[in-house]
Coordinates of C-alpha atoms in Angstrom, one line a residue:
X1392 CA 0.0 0.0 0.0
X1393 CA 1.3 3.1 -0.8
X1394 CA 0.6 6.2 2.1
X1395 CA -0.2 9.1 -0.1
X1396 CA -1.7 11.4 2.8
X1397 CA 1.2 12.7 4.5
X1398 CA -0.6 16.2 4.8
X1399 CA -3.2 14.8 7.1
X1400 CA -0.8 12.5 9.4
X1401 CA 2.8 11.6 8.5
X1402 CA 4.0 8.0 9.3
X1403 CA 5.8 8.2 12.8
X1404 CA 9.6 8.9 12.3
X1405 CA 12.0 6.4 13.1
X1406 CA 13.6 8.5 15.4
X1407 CA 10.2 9.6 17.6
X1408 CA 9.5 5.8 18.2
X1409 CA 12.9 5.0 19.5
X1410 CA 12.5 8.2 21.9
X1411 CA 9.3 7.9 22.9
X1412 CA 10.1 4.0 23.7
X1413 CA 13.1 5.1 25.7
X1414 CA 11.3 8.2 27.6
X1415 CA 9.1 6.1 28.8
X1416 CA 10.7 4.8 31.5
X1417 CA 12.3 8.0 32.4
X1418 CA 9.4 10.4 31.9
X1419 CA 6.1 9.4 33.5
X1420 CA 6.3 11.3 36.9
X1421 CA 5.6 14.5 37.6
X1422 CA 8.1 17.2 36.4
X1423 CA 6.5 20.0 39.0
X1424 CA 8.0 17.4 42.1
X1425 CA 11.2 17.7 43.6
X1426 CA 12.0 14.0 44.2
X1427 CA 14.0 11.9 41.9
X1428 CA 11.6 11.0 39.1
X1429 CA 10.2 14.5 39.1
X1430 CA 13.7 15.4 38.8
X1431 CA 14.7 13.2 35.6
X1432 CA 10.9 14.0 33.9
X1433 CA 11.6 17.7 34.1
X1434 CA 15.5 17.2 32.7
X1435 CA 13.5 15.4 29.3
X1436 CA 10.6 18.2 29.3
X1437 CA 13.1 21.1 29.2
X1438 CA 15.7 19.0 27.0
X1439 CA 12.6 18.8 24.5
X1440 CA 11.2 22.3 25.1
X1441 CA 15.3 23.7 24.0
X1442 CA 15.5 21.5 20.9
X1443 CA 12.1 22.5 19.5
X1444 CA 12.6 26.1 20.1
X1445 CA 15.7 25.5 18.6
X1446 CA 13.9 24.0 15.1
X1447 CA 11.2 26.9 15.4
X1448 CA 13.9 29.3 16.2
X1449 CA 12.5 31.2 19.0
X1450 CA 13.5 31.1 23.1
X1451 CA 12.2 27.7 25.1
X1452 CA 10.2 30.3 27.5
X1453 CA 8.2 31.1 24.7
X1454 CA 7.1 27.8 23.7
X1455 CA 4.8 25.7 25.5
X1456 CA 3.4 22.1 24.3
X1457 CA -0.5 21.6 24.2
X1458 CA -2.5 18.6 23.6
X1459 CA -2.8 19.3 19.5
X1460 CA -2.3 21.3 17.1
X1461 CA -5.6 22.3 17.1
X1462 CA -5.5 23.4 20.6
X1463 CA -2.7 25.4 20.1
X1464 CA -4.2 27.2 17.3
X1465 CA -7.3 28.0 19.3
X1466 CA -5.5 28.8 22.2
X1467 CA -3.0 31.3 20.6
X1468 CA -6.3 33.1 19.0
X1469 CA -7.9 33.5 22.2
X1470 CA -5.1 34.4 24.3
X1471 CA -4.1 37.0 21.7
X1472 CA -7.5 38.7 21.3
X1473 CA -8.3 38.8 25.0
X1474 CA -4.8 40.4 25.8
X1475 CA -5.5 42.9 23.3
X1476 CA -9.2 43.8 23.9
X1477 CA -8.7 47.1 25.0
X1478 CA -7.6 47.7 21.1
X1479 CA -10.7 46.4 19.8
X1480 CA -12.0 42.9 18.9
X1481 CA -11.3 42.8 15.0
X1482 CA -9.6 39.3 13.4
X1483 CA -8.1 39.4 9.9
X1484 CA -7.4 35.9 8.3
X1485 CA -7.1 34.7 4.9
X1486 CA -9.8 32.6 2.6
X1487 CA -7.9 29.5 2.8
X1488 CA -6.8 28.8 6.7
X1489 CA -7.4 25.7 8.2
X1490 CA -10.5 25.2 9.8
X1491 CA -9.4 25.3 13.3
X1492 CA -8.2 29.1 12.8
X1493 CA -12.0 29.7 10.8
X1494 CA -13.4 28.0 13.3
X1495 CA -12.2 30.5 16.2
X1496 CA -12.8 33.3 13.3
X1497 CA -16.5 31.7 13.7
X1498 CA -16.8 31.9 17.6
X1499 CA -15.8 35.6 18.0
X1500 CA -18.1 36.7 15.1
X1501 CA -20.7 35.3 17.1
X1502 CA -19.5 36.9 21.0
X1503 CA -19.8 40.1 18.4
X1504 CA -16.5 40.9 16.8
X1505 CA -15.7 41.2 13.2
X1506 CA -13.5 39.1 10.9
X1507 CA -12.3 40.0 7.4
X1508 CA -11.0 37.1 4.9
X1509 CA -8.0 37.9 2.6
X1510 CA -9.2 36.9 -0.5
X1511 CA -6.5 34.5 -2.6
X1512 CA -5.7 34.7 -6.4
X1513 CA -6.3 31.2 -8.3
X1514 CA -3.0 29.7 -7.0
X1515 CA -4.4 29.7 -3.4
X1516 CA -2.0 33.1 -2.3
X1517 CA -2.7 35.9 -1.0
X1518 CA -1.0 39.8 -1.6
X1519 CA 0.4 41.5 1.3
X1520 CA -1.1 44.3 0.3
X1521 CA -4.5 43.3 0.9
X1522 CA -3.6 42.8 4.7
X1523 CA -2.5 46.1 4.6
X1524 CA -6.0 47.2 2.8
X1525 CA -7.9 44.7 6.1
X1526 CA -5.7 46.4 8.9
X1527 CA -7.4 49.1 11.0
X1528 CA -7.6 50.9 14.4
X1529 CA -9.4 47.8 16.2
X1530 CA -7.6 45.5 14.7
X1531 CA -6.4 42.7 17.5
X1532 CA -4.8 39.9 15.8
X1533 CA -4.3 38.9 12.1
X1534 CA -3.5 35.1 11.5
X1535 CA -1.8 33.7 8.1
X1536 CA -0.8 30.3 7.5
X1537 CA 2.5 29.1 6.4
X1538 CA 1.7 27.1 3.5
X1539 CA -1.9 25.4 2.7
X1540 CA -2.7 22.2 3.8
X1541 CA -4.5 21.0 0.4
X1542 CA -3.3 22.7 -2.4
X1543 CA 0.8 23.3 -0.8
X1544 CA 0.8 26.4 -1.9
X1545 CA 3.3 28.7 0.4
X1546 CA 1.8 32.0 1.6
X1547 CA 4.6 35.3 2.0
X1548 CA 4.6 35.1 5.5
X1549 CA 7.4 37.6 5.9
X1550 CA 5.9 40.5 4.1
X1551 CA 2.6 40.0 5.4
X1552 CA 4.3 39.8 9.0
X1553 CA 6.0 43.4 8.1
X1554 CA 2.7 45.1 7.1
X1555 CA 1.0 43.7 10.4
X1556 CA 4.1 45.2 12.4
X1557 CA 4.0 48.7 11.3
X1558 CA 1.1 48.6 12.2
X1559 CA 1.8 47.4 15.2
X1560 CA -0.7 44.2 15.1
X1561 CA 0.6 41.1 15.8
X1562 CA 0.5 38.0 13.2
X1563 CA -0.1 34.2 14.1
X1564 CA 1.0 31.9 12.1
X1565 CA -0.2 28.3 10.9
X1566 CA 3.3 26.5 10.5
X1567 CA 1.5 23.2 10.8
X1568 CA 2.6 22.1 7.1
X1569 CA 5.5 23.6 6.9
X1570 CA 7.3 23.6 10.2
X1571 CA 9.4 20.2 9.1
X1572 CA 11.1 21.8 6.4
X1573 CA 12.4 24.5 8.4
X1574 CA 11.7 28.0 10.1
X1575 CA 9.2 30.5 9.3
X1576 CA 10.7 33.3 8.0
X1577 CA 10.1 36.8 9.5
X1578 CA 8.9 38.8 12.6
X1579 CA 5.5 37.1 13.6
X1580 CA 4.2 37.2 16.8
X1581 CA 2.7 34.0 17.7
X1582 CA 2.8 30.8 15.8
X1583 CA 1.2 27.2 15.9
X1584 CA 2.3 23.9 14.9
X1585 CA 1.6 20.0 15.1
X1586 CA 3.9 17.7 16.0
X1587 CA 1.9 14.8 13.4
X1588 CA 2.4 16.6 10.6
X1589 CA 6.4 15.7 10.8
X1590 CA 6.4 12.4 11.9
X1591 CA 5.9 12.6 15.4
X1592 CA 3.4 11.0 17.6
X1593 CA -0.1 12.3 17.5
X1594 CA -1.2 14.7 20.7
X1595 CA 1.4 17.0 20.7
X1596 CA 1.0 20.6 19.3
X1597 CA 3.6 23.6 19.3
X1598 CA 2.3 27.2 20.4
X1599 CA 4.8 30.3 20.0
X1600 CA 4.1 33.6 21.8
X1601 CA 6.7 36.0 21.4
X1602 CA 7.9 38.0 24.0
X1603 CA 6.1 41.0 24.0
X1604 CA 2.8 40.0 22.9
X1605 CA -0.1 40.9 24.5
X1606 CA -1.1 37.4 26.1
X1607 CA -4.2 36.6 28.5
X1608 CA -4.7 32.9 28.4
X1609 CA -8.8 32.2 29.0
X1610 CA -10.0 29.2 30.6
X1611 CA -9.5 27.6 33.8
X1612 CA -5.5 27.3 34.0
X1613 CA -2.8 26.0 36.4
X1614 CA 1.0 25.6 36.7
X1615 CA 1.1 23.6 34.1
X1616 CA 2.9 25.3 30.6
X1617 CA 3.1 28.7 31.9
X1618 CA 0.1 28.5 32.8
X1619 CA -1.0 28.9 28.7
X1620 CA -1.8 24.9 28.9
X1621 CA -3.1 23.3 31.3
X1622 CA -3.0 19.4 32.3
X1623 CA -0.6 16.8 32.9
X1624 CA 2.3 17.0 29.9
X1625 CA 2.6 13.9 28.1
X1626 CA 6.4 13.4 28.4
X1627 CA 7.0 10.5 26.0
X1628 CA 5.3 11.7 23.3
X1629 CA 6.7 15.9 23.9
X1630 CA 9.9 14.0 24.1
X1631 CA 9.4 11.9 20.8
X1632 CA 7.8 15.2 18.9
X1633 CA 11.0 17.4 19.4
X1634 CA 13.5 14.5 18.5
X1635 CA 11.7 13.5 15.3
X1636 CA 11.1 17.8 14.4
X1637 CA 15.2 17.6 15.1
X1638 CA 15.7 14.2 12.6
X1639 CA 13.7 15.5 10.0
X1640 CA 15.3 18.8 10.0
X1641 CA 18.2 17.1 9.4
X1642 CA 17.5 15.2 6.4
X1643 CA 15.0 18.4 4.7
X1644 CA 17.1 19.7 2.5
X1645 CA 18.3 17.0 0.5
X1646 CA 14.8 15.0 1.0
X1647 CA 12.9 18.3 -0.1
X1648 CA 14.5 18.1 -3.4
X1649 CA 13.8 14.6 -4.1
X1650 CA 10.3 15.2 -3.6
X1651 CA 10.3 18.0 -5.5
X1652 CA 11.0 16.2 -8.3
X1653 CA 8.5 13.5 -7.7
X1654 CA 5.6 16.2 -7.4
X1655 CA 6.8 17.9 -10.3
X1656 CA 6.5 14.7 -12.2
X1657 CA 3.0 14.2 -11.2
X1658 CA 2.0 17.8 -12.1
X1659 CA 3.4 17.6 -15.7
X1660 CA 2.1 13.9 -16.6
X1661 CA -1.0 13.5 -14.7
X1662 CA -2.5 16.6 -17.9
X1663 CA -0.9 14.3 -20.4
X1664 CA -2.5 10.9 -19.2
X1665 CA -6.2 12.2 -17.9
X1666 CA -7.9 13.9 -20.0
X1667 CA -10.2 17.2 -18.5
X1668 CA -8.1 18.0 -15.8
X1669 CA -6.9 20.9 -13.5
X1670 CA -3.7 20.7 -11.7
X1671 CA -4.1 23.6 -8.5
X1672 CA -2.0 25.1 -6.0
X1673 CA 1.3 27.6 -7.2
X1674 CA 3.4 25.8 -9.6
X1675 CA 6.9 27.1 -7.8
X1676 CA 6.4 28.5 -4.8
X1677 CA 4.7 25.1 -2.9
X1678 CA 5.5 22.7 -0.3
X1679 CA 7.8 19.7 -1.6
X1680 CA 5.6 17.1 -1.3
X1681 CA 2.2 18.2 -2.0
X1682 CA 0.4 18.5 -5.5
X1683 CA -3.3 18.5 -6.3
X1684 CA -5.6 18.0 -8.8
X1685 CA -9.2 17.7 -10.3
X1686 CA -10.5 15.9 -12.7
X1687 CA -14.3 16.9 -14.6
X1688 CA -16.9 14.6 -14.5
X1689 CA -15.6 12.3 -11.4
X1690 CA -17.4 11.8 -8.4
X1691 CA -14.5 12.3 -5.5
X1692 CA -15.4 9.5 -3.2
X1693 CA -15.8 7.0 -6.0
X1694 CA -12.1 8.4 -7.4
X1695 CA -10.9 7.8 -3.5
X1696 CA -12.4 4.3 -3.7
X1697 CA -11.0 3.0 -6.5
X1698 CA -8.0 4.2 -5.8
X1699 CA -8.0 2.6 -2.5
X1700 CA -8.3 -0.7 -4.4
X1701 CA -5.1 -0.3 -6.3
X1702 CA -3.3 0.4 -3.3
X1703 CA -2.9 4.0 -2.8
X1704 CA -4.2 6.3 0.2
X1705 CA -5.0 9.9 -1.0
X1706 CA -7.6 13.1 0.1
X1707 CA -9.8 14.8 -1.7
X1708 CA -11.2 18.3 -1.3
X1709 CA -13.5 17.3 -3.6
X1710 CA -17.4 17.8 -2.4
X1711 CA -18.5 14.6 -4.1
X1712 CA -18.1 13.1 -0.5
X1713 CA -20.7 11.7 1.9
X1714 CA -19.2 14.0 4.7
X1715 CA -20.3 17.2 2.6
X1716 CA -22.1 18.8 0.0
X1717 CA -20.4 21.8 -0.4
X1718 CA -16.6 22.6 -2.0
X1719 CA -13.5 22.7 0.1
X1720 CA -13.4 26.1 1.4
X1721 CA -9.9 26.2 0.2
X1722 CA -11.1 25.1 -3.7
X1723 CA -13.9 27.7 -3.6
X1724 CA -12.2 30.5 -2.3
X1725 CA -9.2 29.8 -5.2
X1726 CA -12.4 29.3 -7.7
X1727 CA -10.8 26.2 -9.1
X1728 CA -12.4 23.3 -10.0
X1729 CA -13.4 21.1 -7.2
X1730 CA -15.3 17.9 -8.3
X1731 CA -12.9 15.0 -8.5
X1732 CA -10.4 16.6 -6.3
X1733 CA -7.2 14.6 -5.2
X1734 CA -4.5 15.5 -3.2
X1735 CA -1.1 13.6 -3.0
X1736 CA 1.1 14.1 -0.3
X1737 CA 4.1 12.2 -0.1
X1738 CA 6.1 11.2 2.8
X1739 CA 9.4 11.3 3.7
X1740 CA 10.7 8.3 1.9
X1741 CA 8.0 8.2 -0.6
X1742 CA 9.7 6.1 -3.9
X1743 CA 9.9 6.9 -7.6
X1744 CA 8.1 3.4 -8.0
X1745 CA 5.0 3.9 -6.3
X1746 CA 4.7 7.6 -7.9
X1747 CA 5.1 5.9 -11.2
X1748 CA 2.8 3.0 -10.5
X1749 CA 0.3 6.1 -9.6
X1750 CA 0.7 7.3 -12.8
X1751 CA 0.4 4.2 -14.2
X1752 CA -3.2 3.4 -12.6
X1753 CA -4.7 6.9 -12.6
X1754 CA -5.6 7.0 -16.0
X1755 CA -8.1 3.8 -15.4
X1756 CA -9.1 4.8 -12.3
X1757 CA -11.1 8.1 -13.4
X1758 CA -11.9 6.2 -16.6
X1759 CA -13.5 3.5 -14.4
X1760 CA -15.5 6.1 -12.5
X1761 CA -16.0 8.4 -15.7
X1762 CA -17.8 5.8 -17.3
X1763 CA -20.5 4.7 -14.5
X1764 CA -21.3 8.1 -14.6
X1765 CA -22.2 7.9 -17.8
X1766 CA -20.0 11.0 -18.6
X1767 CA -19.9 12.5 -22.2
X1768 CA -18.6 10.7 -25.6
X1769 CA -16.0 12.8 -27.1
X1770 CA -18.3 13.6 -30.5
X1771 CA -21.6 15.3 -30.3
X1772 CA -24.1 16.1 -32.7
X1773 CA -25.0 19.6 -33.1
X1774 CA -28.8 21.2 -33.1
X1775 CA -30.0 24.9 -34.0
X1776 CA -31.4 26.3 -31.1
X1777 CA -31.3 29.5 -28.9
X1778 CA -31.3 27.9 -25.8
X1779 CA -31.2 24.6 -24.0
X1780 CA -32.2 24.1 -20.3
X1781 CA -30.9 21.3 -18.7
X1782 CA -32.9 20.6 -15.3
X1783 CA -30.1 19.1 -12.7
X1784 CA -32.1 20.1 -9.9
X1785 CA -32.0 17.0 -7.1
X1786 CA -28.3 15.9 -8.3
X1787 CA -25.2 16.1 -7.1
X1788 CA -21.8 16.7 -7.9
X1789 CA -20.4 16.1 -10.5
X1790 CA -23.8 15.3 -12.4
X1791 CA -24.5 19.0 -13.0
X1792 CA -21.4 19.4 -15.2
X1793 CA -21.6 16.2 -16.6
X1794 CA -25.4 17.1 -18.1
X1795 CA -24.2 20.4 -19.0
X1796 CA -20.8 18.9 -20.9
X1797 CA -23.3 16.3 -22.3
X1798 CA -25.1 18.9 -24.2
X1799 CA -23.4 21.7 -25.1
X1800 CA -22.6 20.4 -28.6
X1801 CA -26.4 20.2 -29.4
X1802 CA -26.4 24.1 -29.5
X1803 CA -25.3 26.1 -32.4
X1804 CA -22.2 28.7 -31.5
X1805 CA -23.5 31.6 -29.9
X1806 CA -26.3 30.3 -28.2
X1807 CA -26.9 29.6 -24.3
X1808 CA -27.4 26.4 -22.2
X1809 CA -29.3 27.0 -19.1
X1810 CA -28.5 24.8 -16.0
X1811 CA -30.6 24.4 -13.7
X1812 CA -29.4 23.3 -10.3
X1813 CA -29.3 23.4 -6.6
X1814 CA -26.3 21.8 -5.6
X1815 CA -23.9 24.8 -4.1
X1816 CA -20.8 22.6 -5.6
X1817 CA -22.1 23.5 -9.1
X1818 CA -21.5 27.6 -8.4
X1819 CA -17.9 26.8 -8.4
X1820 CA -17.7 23.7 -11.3
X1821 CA -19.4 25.3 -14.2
X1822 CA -17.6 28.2 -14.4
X1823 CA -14.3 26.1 -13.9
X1824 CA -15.9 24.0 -16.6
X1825 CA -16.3 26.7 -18.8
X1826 CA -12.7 28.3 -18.4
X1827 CA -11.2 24.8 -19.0
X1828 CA -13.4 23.5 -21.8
X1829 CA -12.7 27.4 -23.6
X1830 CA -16.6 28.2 -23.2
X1831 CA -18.3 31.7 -21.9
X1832 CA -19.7 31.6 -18.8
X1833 CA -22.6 34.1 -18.8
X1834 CA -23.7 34.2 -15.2
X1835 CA -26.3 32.9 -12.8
X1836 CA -29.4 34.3 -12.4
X1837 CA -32.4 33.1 -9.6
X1838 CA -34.8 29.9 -10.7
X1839 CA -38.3 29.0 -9.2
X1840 CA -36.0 25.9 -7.4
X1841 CA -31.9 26.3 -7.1
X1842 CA -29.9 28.6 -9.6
X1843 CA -30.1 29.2 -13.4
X1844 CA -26.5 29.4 -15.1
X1845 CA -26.2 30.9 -17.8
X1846 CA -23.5 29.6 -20.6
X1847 CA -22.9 30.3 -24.0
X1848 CA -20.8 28.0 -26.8
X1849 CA -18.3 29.5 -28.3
X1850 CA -16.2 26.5 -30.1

């Protein structure tokens, strides 16, 4: 089987099992006692604190280790917006951040502050400048991630960090992606990270706050973790993150180049092997392991599944997914194409064989789930009329597209197909659809049930 999901969870480093399977019997007491075993437990928390502030680049009094990266992310937001309250309780963040940073966006919008989202361009980044345009008197906290967790694109962390400083608004930043390749560049203020996205053990997040920072954490709190995280620290596992963030430091140059080359391989043959396809995400400026792509007229989940069966394990932001019937956030706010989305993510040690074997079956695979769709023939018979309507009301993605691909040789040039649909997925396909298949997308315009859009032919 080959592990194509890295993003989500990287396979635990060699290097984190072997510490936290020799922490184990060194780090389970207390590290707040004074006797012997509180003694050696503390030695292995601040040994682990040093070399992860080390990796992050920062001093080990401003790092503390929470219970995910998640946690971390929510409880830099909080902290940071409370100890600034007396400025005002506006939050900037961009289109694309994970959902654990929209998620906090979500809860102070509804306690009554304000949020503005930094549009991106179509490769998933966003300009500096428009942080500068979002800054303003109440502004409390802006938050940028690193690099995106489903299309790899990396985000200009230090010039967005400059605008927010002369202004004098601190940044958080997201480094969950890209903290195993090395530091974030520039003068943030606070910044997250979790310690599964590198290889180590699952339960360990990062949380940076500078010294300086306006800081009040909220919650009930004790000792614990300057008193930013409280509970019991998980030794063994803090222990195992900060060895393996250390071993796959060491190895990230020469590995990120390696992969690199493997992604770069997929972006440029996966157009030339599947027909109808979108590669996403910026072409240079990405993480090394990540690439994405969609393919028209594939239902996600069904590409997921049969790829499952050759032996490969990928994501999709596609929303052709039982979980949801809306886009990926991240897909709709780059307007890209989103049905039959796949993301591969390789690991560290992914091979050249099982990216060429990917290659290899890909090409059947969305066949395979083309076909029972009943997607359309390449020749079409054309018809004189003014305008078709094709009623997709009730069906899902990809179905819309598929209808509307179906039939938009039976109008002459210059005339208009009129979909009908209530599916939100299809706001963002057809007019991907259209850009991609070199038609003119007219607009949308209210039904009696759903959406009306509008295209015209023009080839």
């Amino acid at each position: 089987m080959a592990y194509f999901d890295a993003a989500s969870a990287a396979p635990l480093h060699p290097v984190a099992r072997q510490a936290l399977l020799a922490s184990l019997d060194e780090g389970w007491a207390d590290p707040a006692r004074l006797y012997r075993e509180g003694r050696r437990a503390r030695v292995l928390l601040d040994a682990a604190r040093e070399a992860a502030a080390e990796a992050v680049g920062c001093r080990p009094d401003e790092l503390i280790f929470t219970s995910s990266g998640t946690r971390a992310v929510h409880t830099g937001i909080a902290g940071a917006l409370a100890g600034r309250r007396r400025v005002g309780r506006h939050l900037i963040v961009s289109a694309v951040e994970h959902s654990s940073v929209l998620h906090s966006a979500e809860l102070l919008d509804a306690a009554g502050g304000t949020v503005t989202q930094v549009p991106v361009d179509r490769t998933g980044r966003v300009e500096p400048s428009a942080y500068g345009d979002a800054l303003r008197g109440d502004t409390a906290l802006a938050c940028l991630q690193s690099a995106n967790h489903e299309v790899g694109t990396e985000q200009p962390v230090a010039e967005v960090a400059q605008v927010c400083r002369a202004a004098g608004v601190p940044l958080l930043v997201d480094a969950a992606q890209s903290l195993g390749w090395g530091p974030v560049e520039g003068d943030w203020s606070l910044l997250t990270a979790s310690a599964h996205k590198w290889g180590g053990p699952s339960g360990v997040g990062l949380l940076v706050v500078r010294k300086g920072v306006r800081f009040a954490p909220q919650g009930p709190v004790d000792e614990r973790e300057s008193g930013r995280a409280p509970g019991f620290e998980n030794i063994p596992a803090i222990v195992a993150a900060a060895a393996s963030l250390r071993a796959v430091r060491a190895e990230a140059a020469e590995e990120a180049l390696r992969l690199r080359e493997l992604t770069e391989r997929i972006r440029v043959r996966v157009p030339q092997v599947v027909p109808d396809v979108e590669v996403v995400g910026d072409p240079v400026r990405r993480l090394p392991g990540v690439v994405t792509f969609s393919c028209l007229y594939v239902d996600g989940e069904a590409l997921l599944h049969e790829l499952d069966r050759e032996g490969f394990s990928v994501s999709s932001g596609s929303s052709c997914t039982s979980s949801t019937l809306t886009p990926s956030h991240v897909l709709r706010a780059m307007g890209v194409l989103s049905e039959g989305n796949v993301r591969v993510s390789l690991p560290v040690g992914g091979t050249e064989e099982d990216v060429e074997r990917f290659l290899t079956v890909l090409p059947g695979a969305v066949a395979a789930v083309r076909e029972k769709l009943g997607a359309p023939a390449a020749s079409e018979v054309a018809r004189e009329e003014d305008v078709l309507v094709v009623d997709s009301l009730g069906k899902r993605c990809p179905i819309p597209v598929i209808e509307l691909a179906k039939v938009i040789g039976d109008v002459r040039v210059g005339a208009l197909v009129r979909v009908l649909s209530d599916d939100e997925a299809a706001r963002l396909d057809i007019p991907a659809w259209c850009e991609m298949r070199n038609q003119e997308y007219v607009g949308e315009e209210p039904a009696d049930k759903g959406t009306a859009y509008l295209i015209r032919r023009v080839s």
